[in-house]
Short mmCIF file of C-alpha atoms (C1' of nucleotides) in Angstrom, two decimals:
data_model
loop_
_atom_site.label_atom_id
_atom_site.label_comp_id
_atom_site.label_asym_id
_atom_site.label_seq_id
_atom_site.Cartn_x
_atom_site.Cartn_y
_atom_site.Cartn_z
CA MET A 1 0.00 0.00 0.00
CA ALA A 2 2.79 2.37 -0.74
CA SER A 3 0.47 3.63 -3.45
CA ASP A 4 -1.40 5.70 -0.89
CA GLN A 5 1.85 7.32 0.07
CA THR A 6 2.50 8.38 -3.49
CA ARG A 7 -1.05 9.61 -3.89
CA SER A 8 -0.85 11.66 -0.73
CA ALA A 9 2.56 13.02 -1.60
CA ILE A 10 1.25 14.19 -4.94
CA LEU A 11 -1.81 15.79 -3.40
CA ALA A 12 0.23 17.57 -0.75
CA ALA A 13 2.87 18.78 -3.16
CA ALA A 14 0.30 19.93 -5.70
CA GLU A 15 -1.72 21.82 -3.12
CA ARG A 16 1.39 23.51 -1.77
CA LEU A 17 2.68 24.53 -5.18
CA TYR A 18 -0.68 25.69 -6.49
CA ALA A 19 -1.20 27.67 -3.30
CA ASP A 20 2.17 29.36 -3.62
CA ARG A 21 2.51 29.94 -7.33
CA GLY A 22 -0.97 29.61 -8.77
CA PHE A 23 -2.37 27.18 -11.30
CA GLY A 24 -0.94 29.08 -14.20
CA ASP A 25 2.71 28.25 -13.82
CA VAL A 26 2.87 24.97 -11.98
CA THR A 27 3.44 21.97 -14.24
CA LEU A 28 3.11 18.31 -13.49
CA ARG A 29 6.88 18.13 -13.56
CA ASP A 30 7.09 20.70 -10.80
CA ILE A 31 4.64 18.69 -8.75
CA VAL A 32 6.32 15.33 -9.12
CA ALA A 33 9.68 16.93 -8.36
CA GLU A 34 8.29 18.42 -5.17
CA ALA A 35 6.65 15.13 -4.24
CA ASN A 36 9.69 13.05 -5.18
CA VAL A 37 7.65 10.70 -7.34
CA ASN A 38 7.74 9.76 -10.98
CA LEU A 39 6.09 11.87 -13.63
CA ALA A 40 3.79 9.08 -14.71
CA ALA A 41 2.45 8.68 -11.19
CA VAL A 42 0.05 11.55 -11.59
CA ASN A 43 -1.69 10.06 -14.57
CA TYR A 44 -1.57 6.63 -13.01
CA HIS A 45 -3.24 7.72 -9.76
CA PHE A 46 -5.49 10.51 -10.91
CA GLY A 47 -6.02 9.96 -14.60
CA SER A 48 -5.16 13.49 -15.62
CA LYS A 49 -3.96 16.81 -14.35
CA ASP A 50 -7.47 18.23 -14.29
CA GLU A 51 -8.74 15.36 -12.19
CA LEU A 52 -5.95 15.99 -9.72
CA ILE A 53 -6.96 19.62 -9.40
CA ALA A 54 -10.60 18.63 -9.13
CA GLU A 55 -9.85 16.19 -6.33
CA LEU A 56 -7.93 18.85 -4.43
CA PHE A 57 -10.77 21.30 -4.76
CA VAL A 58 -13.65 18.99 -3.95
CA THR A 59 -11.89 17.77 -0.84
CA ARG A 60 -11.58 21.27 0.52
CA SER A 61 -15.02 22.30 -0.69
CA ILE A 62 -16.69 19.38 1.00
CA GLN A 63 -14.88 20.32 4.17
CA THR A 64 -16.15 23.88 4.08
CA ASN A 65 -19.66 22.89 3.08
CA ARG A 66 -19.87 20.38 5.87
CA GLU A 67 -18.73 22.98 8.39
CA ARG A 68 -21.32 25.36 7.06
CA LEU A 69 -24.15 22.86 7.33
CA ASN A 70 -23.01 21.80 10.78
CA GLU A 71 -23.13 25.38 11.99
CA LEU A 72 -26.50 25.83 10.38
CA LYS A 73 -27.86 22.70 11.97
CA ALA A 74 -26.49 23.68 15.36
CA ALA A 75 -28.09 27.08 15.06
CA GLU A 76 -31.42 25.57 14.11
CA GLU A 77 -31.38 23.13 17.00
CA ASN A 78 -30.32 25.92 19.28
CA GLY A 79 -33.28 28.01 18.21
CA GLY A 80 -35.77 25.20 18.50
CA GLY A 81 -35.91 24.25 14.85
CA ARG A 82 -35.61 27.74 13.46
CA ALA A 83 -32.29 29.57 13.28
CA SER A 84 -32.06 33.34 13.43
CA ILE A 85 -31.12 35.07 10.24
CA GLU A 86 -27.96 36.29 11.92
CA ASP A 87 -26.87 32.78 12.79
CA ILE A 88 -27.67 31.58 9.30
CA MET A 89 -25.46 34.21 7.75
CA ARG A 90 -22.78 33.42 10.27
CA ALA A 91 -22.92 29.75 9.29
CA LEU A 92 -22.70 30.77 5.65
CA VAL A 93 -19.66 33.02 5.73
CA GLY A 94 -17.95 31.92 8.95
CA PRO A 95 -16.29 28.70 7.81
CA THR A 96 -14.98 30.21 4.59
CA LEU A 97 -13.57 33.29 6.28
CA ARG A 98 -12.11 31.34 9.15
CA GLY A 99 -10.56 28.92 6.70
CA CYS A 100 -8.92 31.51 4.48
CA LEU A 101 -8.09 34.43 6.77
CA GLY A 102 -6.26 34.96 10.00
CA PRO A 103 -2.60 35.05 11.01
CA ASP A 104 -2.38 31.47 12.23
CA ARG A 105 -3.89 30.32 8.99
CA GLU A 106 -1.27 32.14 7.02
CA GLY A 107 0.78 29.00 6.90
CA SER A 108 -2.15 26.77 6.10
CA THR A 109 -1.68 25.35 2.68
CA ALA A 110 -5.32 24.44 2.41
CA ALA A 111 -6.38 28.01 3.03
CA ARG A 112 -3.94 29.47 0.56
CA PHE A 113 -5.01 26.90 -2.00
CA MET A 114 -8.64 27.87 -1.65
CA ILE A 115 -7.74 31.52 -2.03
CA ARG A 116 -5.95 30.66 -5.25
CA ALA A 117 -8.95 28.69 -6.43
CA SER A 118 -11.09 31.70 -5.68
CA ILE A 119 -8.82 34.03 -7.61
CA GLU A 120 -7.78 32.07 -10.65
CA SER A 121 -10.75 29.93 -11.59
CA VAL A 122 -9.36 27.18 -13.79
CA PRO A 123 -11.75 24.97 -15.83
CA PRO A 124 -11.93 21.88 -13.57
CA ILE A 125 -12.69 24.10 -10.59
CA ARG A 126 -15.27 26.10 -12.47
CA ARG A 127 -17.10 22.91 -13.31
CA ILE A 128 -17.32 21.98 -9.65
CA LYS A 129 -18.36 25.43 -8.53
CA ASN A 130 -21.34 25.23 -10.79
CA ARG A 131 -22.76 22.52 -8.59
CA GLU A 132 -22.51 24.81 -5.56
CA VAL A 133 -25.98 26.15 -6.23
CA ASP A 134 -27.60 23.10 -4.67
CA HIS A 135 -25.67 23.71 -1.50
CA LEU A 136 -26.69 27.36 -1.38
CA ARG A 137 -30.33 26.43 -1.78
CA LYS A 138 -30.23 24.89 1.66
CA PHE A 139 -29.26 28.24 3.07
CA ALA A 140 -31.92 29.98 1.06
CA ALA A 141 -34.45 27.57 2.53
CA ALA A 142 -33.26 28.26 6.07
CA MET A 143 -33.43 31.98 5.43
CA ARG A 144 -36.97 31.62 4.14
CA ARG A 145 -37.91 29.88 7.34
CA ALA A 146 -36.28 32.62 9.38
CA MET A 147 -37.99 35.40 7.46
CA PRO A 148 -41.28 33.96 6.25
CA GLY A 149 -42.81 37.22 5.11
CA ARG A 150 -39.82 38.36 3.15
CA ASP A 151 -39.85 38.48 -0.60
CA ASP A 152 -37.73 35.74 -2.15
CA THR A 153 -35.89 38.21 -4.31
CA GLU A 154 -34.64 40.16 -1.32
CA LEU A 155 -33.56 36.93 0.26
CA TYR A 156 -31.44 35.88 -2.69
CA TRP A 157 -29.85 39.29 -2.94
CA GLY A 158 -28.96 39.14 0.73
CA LEU A 159 -27.41 35.73 0.35
CA HIS A 160 -25.58 36.93 -2.72
CA PHE A 161 -24.20 40.03 -1.02
CA ALA A 162 -23.06 38.04 1.99
CA LEU A 163 -21.01 35.77 -0.21
CA ALA A 164 -19.82 38.81 -2.13
CA MET A 165 -18.35 40.43 0.95
CA ALA A 166 -16.82 37.22 2.24
CA HIS A 167 -15.25 36.12 -1.00
CA HIS A 168 -14.11 39.57 -2.04
CA THR A 169 -12.43 40.02 1.30
CA ILE A 170 -10.53 36.80 0.72
CA ARG A 171 -9.73 37.58 -2.88
CA GLU A 172 -8.64 41.16 -2.36
CA LYS A 173 -7.25 41.13 1.13
CA GLU A 174 -3.87 42.28 -0.10
CA ARG A 175 -5.39 45.23 -1.87
CA LEU A 176 -7.53 46.22 1.10
CA LEU A 177 -4.46 46.00 3.28
CA ARG A 178 -2.54 48.22 0.92
CA LEU A 179 -5.39 50.66 0.37
CA SER A 180 -5.98 51.08 4.09
CA GLU A 181 -2.25 51.15 4.78
CA GLY A 182 -2.66 48.35 7.26
CA LYS A 183 -5.50 50.04 9.14
CA CYS A 184 -7.93 47.25 8.30
CA ASP A 185 -6.99 44.32 10.49
CA LEU A 186 -7.34 41.23 8.34
CA ASP A 187 -6.07 38.96 11.07
CA ASP A 188 -9.00 39.58 13.38
CA VAL A 189 -11.25 37.03 11.73
CA ARG A 190 -13.93 37.22 14.39
CA ALA A 191 -14.36 40.91 13.82
CA ILE A 192 -14.48 40.43 10.05
CA ILE A 193 -17.14 37.77 10.34
CA ASP A 194 -19.13 40.03 12.66
CA ARG A 195 -18.82 42.82 10.19
CA VAL A 196 -19.92 40.78 7.19
CA VAL A 197 -22.80 39.22 9.12
CA THR A 198 -23.95 42.56 10.42
CA VAL A 199 -24.03 44.19 7.02
CA SER A 200 -25.68 41.13 5.50
CA VAL A 201 -28.45 41.07 8.08
CA MET A 202 -28.85 44.77 7.64
CA ALA A 203 -29.23 44.35 3.91
CA LEU A 204 -31.74 41.57 4.46
CA THR A 205 -33.87 43.42 6.96
CA MET A 206 -33.84 46.80 5.30
CA GLY A 207 -37.15 48.01 4.13
CA ASP A 208 -38.81 46.47 7.14
CA VAL A 209 -39.23 49.87 8.68
CA PRO A 210 -42.93 50.66 8.18
CA SER A 211 -44.11 53.41 5.86
CA LYS A 212 -40.88 53.78 3.99
CA PRO A 213 -40.18 52.88 0.39
CA ALA A 214 -38.48 49.55 0.11
CA LEU A 215 -35.02 50.48 -0.99
CA ARG A 216 -34.46 53.98 0.32
CA PRO A 217 -34.70 54.39 4.09
CA VAL A 218 -31.03 54.11 4.82
CA VAL A 219 -30.13 56.82 2.41
CA VAL A 220 -32.18 59.17 4.56
CA HIS A 221 -30.39 57.79 7.55
CA GLY A 222 -27.09 58.63 5.91
CA ARG A 223 -28.12 62.19 5.23
CA LEU A 224 -29.19 62.71 8.81
CA THR A 225 -25.85 61.41 9.93
CA ARG A 226 -23.97 63.82 7.80
CA GLN A 227 -25.99 66.70 9.17
CA ASP A 228 -25.07 65.66 12.67
CA LEU A 229 -21.35 65.69 11.99
CA MET B 1 -1.14 53.78 -42.44
CA ALA B 2 -2.63 50.40 -43.07
CA SER B 3 -0.72 49.39 -39.95
CA ASP B 4 -3.41 50.98 -37.81
CA GLN B 5 -5.98 48.83 -39.57
CA THR B 6 -4.09 45.68 -38.64
CA ARG B 7 -3.62 46.85 -35.08
CA SER B 8 -7.28 47.62 -34.67
CA ALA B 9 -8.34 44.39 -36.28
CA ILE B 10 -6.18 42.44 -33.85
CA LEU B 11 -7.49 44.36 -30.87
CA ALA B 12 -11.09 43.89 -31.90
CA ALA B 13 -10.70 40.20 -32.70
CA ALA B 14 -8.80 39.54 -29.49
CA GLU B 15 -11.34 41.31 -27.35
CA ARG B 16 -14.18 39.44 -28.99
CA LEU B 17 -12.56 36.03 -28.64
CA TYR B 18 -11.39 36.60 -25.10
CA ALA B 19 -14.84 37.81 -24.15
CA ASP B 20 -16.48 34.77 -25.67
CA ARG B 21 -14.11 31.97 -24.76
CA GLY B 22 -11.88 33.29 -22.00
CA PHE B 23 -8.15 33.83 -21.90
CA GLY B 24 -7.49 30.18 -21.22
CA ASP B 25 -8.23 28.73 -24.59
CA VAL B 26 -7.71 31.49 -27.11
CA THR B 27 -4.39 31.33 -28.88
CA LEU B 28 -2.66 33.91 -31.00
CA ARG B 29 -3.50 31.75 -33.97
CA ASP B 30 -7.18 32.01 -33.15
CA ILE B 31 -6.88 35.75 -32.92
CA VAL B 32 -5.03 36.31 -36.17
CA ALA B 33 -7.45 33.99 -37.95
CA GLU B 34 -10.39 35.99 -36.65
CA ALA B 35 -8.68 39.24 -37.58
CA ASN B 36 -7.53 37.99 -40.97
CA VAL B 37 -3.97 39.05 -40.37
CA ASN B 38 -0.67 37.27 -40.24
CA LEU B 39 0.49 35.47 -37.12
CA ALA B 40 3.61 37.58 -36.80
CA ALA B 41 1.56 40.77 -36.80
CA VAL B 42 0.74 40.43 -33.11
CA ASN B 43 4.36 40.39 -32.06
CA TYR B 44 5.20 43.09 -34.55
CA HIS B 45 2.54 45.50 -33.31
CA PHE B 46 2.33 44.62 -29.64
CA GLY B 47 5.59 42.92 -28.79
CA SER B 48 4.00 39.95 -27.10
CA LYS B 49 0.74 38.30 -26.28
CA ASP B 50 0.77 39.64 -22.75
CA GLU B 51 1.25 43.18 -23.96
CA LEU B 52 -1.74 42.76 -26.24
CA ILE B 53 -3.89 41.64 -23.34
CA ALA B 54 -2.54 44.45 -21.20
CA GLU B 55 -3.41 47.03 -23.84
CA LEU B 56 -6.94 45.69 -24.11
CA PHE B 57 -7.41 45.85 -20.38
CA VAL B 58 -5.88 49.26 -19.74
CA THR B 59 -7.97 50.80 -22.48
CA ARG B 60 -11.17 49.60 -20.87
CA SER B 61 -9.97 50.32 -17.35
CA ILE B 62 -9.08 53.89 -18.19
CA GLN B 63 -12.54 54.28 -19.66
CA THR B 64 -14.25 53.07 -16.50
CA ASN B 65 -11.98 55.04 -14.20
CA ARG B 66 -12.60 58.21 -16.16
CA GLU B 67 -16.34 57.70 -15.96
CA ARG B 68 -16.06 57.15 -12.23
CA LEU B 69 -14.05 60.28 -11.65
CA ASN B 70 -16.36 62.30 -13.87
CA GLU B 71 -19.36 61.21 -11.84
CA LEU B 72 -17.51 61.95 -8.65
CA LYS B 73 -16.51 65.39 -9.85
CA ALA B 74 -20.05 66.13 -10.99
CA ALA B 75 -21.41 65.07 -7.63
CA GLU B 76 -18.91 67.24 -5.81
CA GLU B 77 -19.69 70.29 -7.92
CA ASN B 78 -23.35 69.59 -7.49
CA GLY B 79 -22.98 69.55 -3.72
CA GLY B 80 -20.91 72.69 -3.56
CA GLY B 81 -17.52 71.05 -3.31
CA ARG B 82 -18.58 68.16 -1.14
CA ALA B 83 -20.40 65.14 -2.53
CA SER B 84 -22.79 63.07 -0.45
CA ILE B 85 -21.61 59.65 0.56
CA GLU B 86 -24.44 58.17 -1.48
CA ASP B 87 -23.35 59.95 -4.62
CA ILE B 88 -19.75 58.92 -4.04
CA MET B 89 -20.71 55.27 -3.80
CA ARG B 90 -22.85 55.67 -6.86
CA ALA B 91 -19.93 57.11 -8.79
CA LEU B 92 -17.80 54.22 -7.60
CA VAL B 93 -19.99 51.28 -8.58
CA GLY B 94 -22.26 52.83 -11.20
CA PRO B 95 -19.93 52.87 -14.20
CA THR B 96 -18.72 49.33 -13.64
CA LEU B 97 -22.18 47.89 -13.17
CA ARG B 98 -23.63 49.84 -16.08
CA GLY B 99 -20.73 48.72 -18.22
CA CYS B 100 -21.00 45.03 -17.47
CA LEU B 101 -24.66 44.39 -16.78
CA GLY B 102 -27.92 45.01 -18.53
CA PRO B 103 -29.69 43.46 -21.50
CA ASP B 104 -28.61 46.03 -24.06
CA ARG B 105 -25.02 45.50 -22.99
CA GLU B 106 -25.29 41.79 -23.51
CA GLY B 107 -23.89 42.20 -26.96
CA SER B 108 -21.22 44.63 -25.90
CA THR B 109 -17.88 42.99 -26.45
CA ALA B 110 -16.16 45.43 -24.14
CA ALA B 111 -18.48 44.56 -21.28
CA ARG B 112 -18.11 40.84 -21.77
CA PHE B 113 -14.37 41.24 -21.97
CA MET B 114 -14.25 43.07 -18.68
CA ILE B 115 -16.35 40.37 -17.06
CA ARG B 116 -13.87 37.79 -18.28
CA ALA B 117 -11.01 39.86 -16.95
CA SER B 118 -12.79 40.00 -13.63
CA ILE B 119 -13.31 36.24 -13.55
CA GLU B 120 -10.11 34.79 -14.90
CA SER B 121 -7.35 37.12 -13.72
CA VAL B 122 -4.43 36.39 -16.00
CA PRO B 123 -0.93 37.68 -15.10
CA PRO B 124 -0.76 40.79 -17.30
CA ILE B 125 -4.14 41.91 -15.99
CA ARG B 126 -3.21 41.21 -12.40
CA ARG B 127 -0.20 43.44 -12.78
CA ILE B 128 -2.36 46.32 -13.95
CA LYS B 129 -4.98 45.81 -11.28
CA ASN B 130 -2.35 46.29 -8.63
CA ARG B 131 -2.04 49.90 -9.69
CA GLU B 132 -5.77 50.41 -9.11
CA VAL B 133 -5.13 51.34 -5.49
CA ASP B 134 -4.09 54.84 -6.43
CA HIS B 135 -7.39 55.32 -8.18
CA LEU B 136 -9.36 54.07 -5.21
CA ARG B 137 -7.55 56.45 -2.91
CA LYS B 138 -9.30 59.32 -4.62
CA PHE B 139 -12.60 57.83 -3.60
CA ALA B 140 -11.37 57.23 -0.09
CA ALA B 141 -10.42 60.89 0.08
CA ALA B 142 -13.84 61.98 -1.13
CA MET B 143 -15.49 59.72 1.41
CA ARG B 144 -13.34 61.18 4.14
CA ARG B 145 -14.53 64.65 3.17
CA ALA B 146 -18.13 63.46 3.19
CA MET B 147 -17.85 61.79 6.60
CA PRO B 148 -15.18 63.77 8.47
CA GLY B 149 -15.78 62.24 11.85
CA ARG B 150 -15.78 58.67 10.64
CA ASP B 151 -12.96 56.33 11.49
CA ASP B 152 -10.75 55.61 8.50
CA THR B 153 -11.04 51.88 9.04
CA GLU B 154 -14.80 51.96 8.67
CA LEU B 155 -14.42 54.00 5.58
CA TYR B 156 -12.10 51.51 3.90
CA TRP B 157 -14.32 48.61 4.82
CA GLY B 158 -17.27 50.41 3.32
CA LEU B 159 -15.40 51.10 0.11
CA HIS B 160 -14.25 47.49 0.05
CA PHE B 161 -17.73 46.08 0.54
CA ALA B 162 -19.19 48.31 -2.13
CA LEU B 163 -16.70 46.98 -4.65
CA ALA B 164 -17.33 43.48 -3.33
CA MET B 165 -21.04 43.64 -4.09
CA ALA B 166 -20.54 45.24 -7.47
CA HIS B 167 -17.83 42.92 -8.71
CA HIS B 168 -19.36 39.79 -7.24
CA THR B 169 -22.63 40.61 -8.95
CA ILE B 170 -20.81 40.86 -12.24
CA ARG B 171 -18.73 37.75 -11.66
CA GLU B 172 -21.51 35.54 -10.39
CA LYS B 173 -24.52 36.87 -12.19
CA GLU B 174 -25.16 33.52 -13.82
CA ARG B 175 -25.13 31.76 -10.48
CA LEU B 176 -27.42 34.31 -8.86
CA LEU B 177 -29.75 33.96 -11.78
CA ARG B 178 -29.79 30.20 -11.40
CA LEU B 179 -30.02 30.25 -7.62
CA SER B 180 -32.96 32.62 -7.68
CA GLU B 181 -34.51 30.84 -10.62
CA GLY B 182 -34.67 34.07 -12.53
CA LYS B 183 -36.35 35.99 -9.71
CA CYS B 184 -33.42 38.39 -9.39
CA ASP B 185 -33.62 40.74 -12.33
CA LEU B 186 -30.07 41.27 -13.52
CA ASP B 187 -31.17 43.39 -16.42
CA ASP B 188 -32.52 46.20 -14.27
CA VAL B 189 -29.15 47.87 -13.79
CA ARG B 190 -30.61 50.97 -12.15
CA ALA B 191 -32.22 48.90 -9.44
CA ILE B 192 -29.03 46.93 -8.87
CA ILE B 193 -26.97 50.09 -8.55
CA ASP B 194 -29.54 51.47 -6.11
CA ARG B 195 -29.36 48.29 -4.13
CA VAL B 196 -25.58 48.20 -3.93
CA VAL B 197 -25.38 51.89 -3.09
CA THR B 198 -28.04 51.57 -0.41
CA VAL B 199 -26.37 48.68 1.34
CA SER B 200 -22.97 50.35 1.04
CA VAL B 201 -24.18 53.58 2.59
CA MET B 202 -25.92 51.55 5.27
CA ALA B 203 -22.68 49.73 6.03
CA LEU B 204 -20.83 53.03 6.17
CA THR B 205 -23.27 54.81 8.43
CA MET B 206 -23.96 51.96 10.79
CA GLY B 207 -22.88 52.52 14.35
CA ASP B 208 -23.81 56.17 14.05
CA VAL B 209 -26.97 55.56 16.01
CA PRO B 210 -26.21 56.94 19.47
CA SER B 211 -25.84 54.70 22.52
CA LYS B 212 -25.49 51.50 20.60
CA PRO B 213 -22.36 49.35 20.37
CA ALA B 214 -20.53 49.96 17.14
CA LEU B 215 -21.12 46.77 15.24
CA ARG B 216 -24.31 45.36 16.64
CA PRO B 217 -27.37 47.56 16.25
CA VAL B 218 -28.76 45.88 13.21
CA VAL B 219 -28.69 42.47 14.75
CA VAL B 220 -31.16 43.76 17.29
CA HIS B 221 -33.11 45.22 14.44
CA GLY B 222 -33.18 41.82 12.82
CA ARG B 223 -34.46 40.12 15.92
CA LEU B 224 -37.23 42.64 16.26
CA THR B 225 -38.17 42.04 12.70
CA ARG B 226 -38.47 38.34 13.20
CA GLN B 227 -40.66 38.86 16.23
CA ASP B 228 -42.96 41.00 14.16
CA LEU B 229 -43.46 38.37 11.53
"C1'" DT C 1 11.73 56.11 -60.76
"C1'" DT C 2 14.88 55.49 -56.96
"C1'" DG C 3 15.70 54.65 -52.34
"C1'" DC C 4 14.39 54.01 -47.66
"C1'" DA C 5 11.37 52.70 -44.05
"C1'" DT C 6 7.40 50.28 -42.67
"C1'" DT C 7 4.54 46.45 -42.78
"C1'" DT C 8 3.18 41.76 -44.14
"C1'" DC C 9 3.94 37.04 -44.88
"C1'" DA C 10 5.09 32.00 -44.80
"C1'" DA C 11 7.80 29.16 -42.59
"C1'" DA C 12 10.47 27.49 -39.08
"C1'" DC C 13 12.03 27.42 -34.10
"C1'" DA C 14 12.40 26.22 -29.63
"C1'" DT C 15 10.09 25.00 -25.70
"C1'" DT C 16 6.85 23.41 -22.90
"C1'" DT C 17 3.14 20.59 -21.86
"C1'" DG C 18 0.21 16.65 -20.62
"C1'" DT C 19 0.03 11.97 -21.72
"C1'" DA C 20 1.24 7.14 -23.15
"C1'" DT C 21 4.21 3.03 -23.19
"C1'" DG C 22 6.46 -1.00 -21.88
"C1'" DA C 23 9.64 -2.87 -19.03
"C1'" DA C 24 11.16 -3.31 -14.26
"C1'" DA C 25 10.36 -3.46 -9.30
"C1'" DC C 26 7.49 -4.48 -5.79
"C1'" DT C 27 3.64 -6.65 -2.99
"C1'" DA C 28 0.59 -9.93 -1.48
"C1'" DT C 29 -1.75 -14.32 -1.94
"C1'" DC C 30 -1.71 -19.07 -2.51
"C1'" DG D 1 8.64 -19.26 -3.42
"C1'" DA D 2 6.01 -18.94 -7.68
"C1'" DT D 3 2.47 -16.10 -9.63
"C1'" DA D 4 -0.71 -12.49 -10.50
"C1'" DG D 5 -1.74 -7.91 -9.70
"C1'" DT D 6 -0.05 -3.29 -8.57
"C1'" DT D 7 2.91 0.31 -8.66
"C1'" DT D 8 7.06 2.72 -10.24
"C1'" DC D 9 10.20 4.28 -13.54
"C1'" DA D 10 12.80 6.18 -17.63
"C1'" DT D 11 11.73 7.51 -21.83
"C1'" DA D 12 9.30 8.74 -25.74
"C1'" DC D 13 5.32 10.98 -28.07
"C1'" DA D 14 2.57 14.25 -30.02
"C1'" DA D 15 0.56 18.38 -30.02
"C1'" DA D 16 0.29 23.19 -29.07
"C1'" DT D 17 2.10 27.65 -28.43
"C1'" DG D 18 4.52 32.11 -28.35
"C1'" DT D 19 8.17 33.92 -30.75
"C1'" DT D 20 11.64 34.77 -34.38
"C1'" DT D 21 13.43 35.22 -39.02
"C1'" DG D 22 14.43 36.87 -43.40
"C1'" DA D 23 12.53 37.75 -47.52
"C1'" DA D 24 8.73 39.90 -50.10
"C1'" DA D 25 5.44 43.51 -50.52
"C1'" DT D 26 3.94 48.04 -49.75
"C1'" DG D 27 3.98 52.92 -48.87
"C1'" DC D 28 6.16 57.27 -49.17
"C1'" DA D 29 9.36 60.96 -50.03
"C1'" DA D 30 12.86 63.06 -53.00
#
DNA sequence: TTGCATTTCAAACATTTGTATGAAACTATC
DNA sequence: GATAGTTTCATACAAATGTTTGAAATGCAA
């Protein structure tokens, strides 16, 4: 069963190299050199380069998705069958952000790999991502239960914006760091999650204020604020 | 001056092909075939493939950035030297969203190309994007003028989230469409811009409500909402 | 037209890449 | 310990790709 060793060595080496240098300029030869195995081993164990990448990505995706659903389930049991919208959003963005951000995680190959996958988007990964919709539907369903009166459209936009903030923060953390000259602390993952969840819930619950047009109340709020300053 | 004709033909063909099929599987030979020019023409006129891609991207980027700054300037003149935070956010995300979304724009090669550039992130484009920080600083400065008392950190996070929602909507519009089963109207660009701007301003002005902890008021709001339903 | 610079062209180059092959080494079962 | 199945290995293959080359064509000024 030394075959498992080779397999694992390839997976580890590939993940490390892809994480460090991106999918674009890492060849199979680089990988087998790093893993100290023969070139043909990749095709023997995985069939093709794309299948190797796919296996790497699905492994990590399944991990994240499972964490998400676990958090969601815990929140629902905690709330007697119905999770709060805040907890749902937290279950949605928490695992991803925790996995990819933070100072301790800086050395985590898995995290850096997933960031790469989020940035570069190579064909085998794109194919897998397309199936992600089914997973998101579970969150949409939970949100519907948490906000029964809410229009479905608003719900999807809220879900979409939550993922937008989470993923964009992962993708562009370097830029945000540079733009803010280090003022934005990207190591304080808890605070980032709080921030994303807060804004998401806000986006989802806006328009609930009675006797205001659906999409405008906060603009008024902003104007009042400026007058106060 | 037939050289300009060749140059333009290459640029147009390249933009079209990249927009349609992505950077990954469009070769120089595909481009010159589409443009009806000789293979060597690309290297003669642009130096290299990467420089061709870079030229395509900078052209479109400069366009968008100019539109943004024009809107910002107009808003500032309109407000007597100081633009409202809402107008600033609108100037930030409006041009991009208008450029890449909408039914009329579906046929726009430029728009589809920029979406590709946003999704795939190939090296020459990444290099250019890194310089975008200087451009964003102008918006940060305008925001600082509009919200003098606000902490810089909050300001950067607000800017960051606004771009997150805009770009993620462009990147993942297909997925949102599928997830919402067509309920989210991605052709109504005005409404989308309003939505992004509203949430952004909300994120920026949150915590301004007196006697509430900085990052939590809306959670309470959310809970109240659920009780009402 | 002559002469010079620019542009086009076909062809070849030089690598790089993922993949396939067939023999050798190894492992486990009987 | 022989045998069948698995795994490893060096090597070769085939295709694709960006780039270069040097000659031919074209444009333009004197």
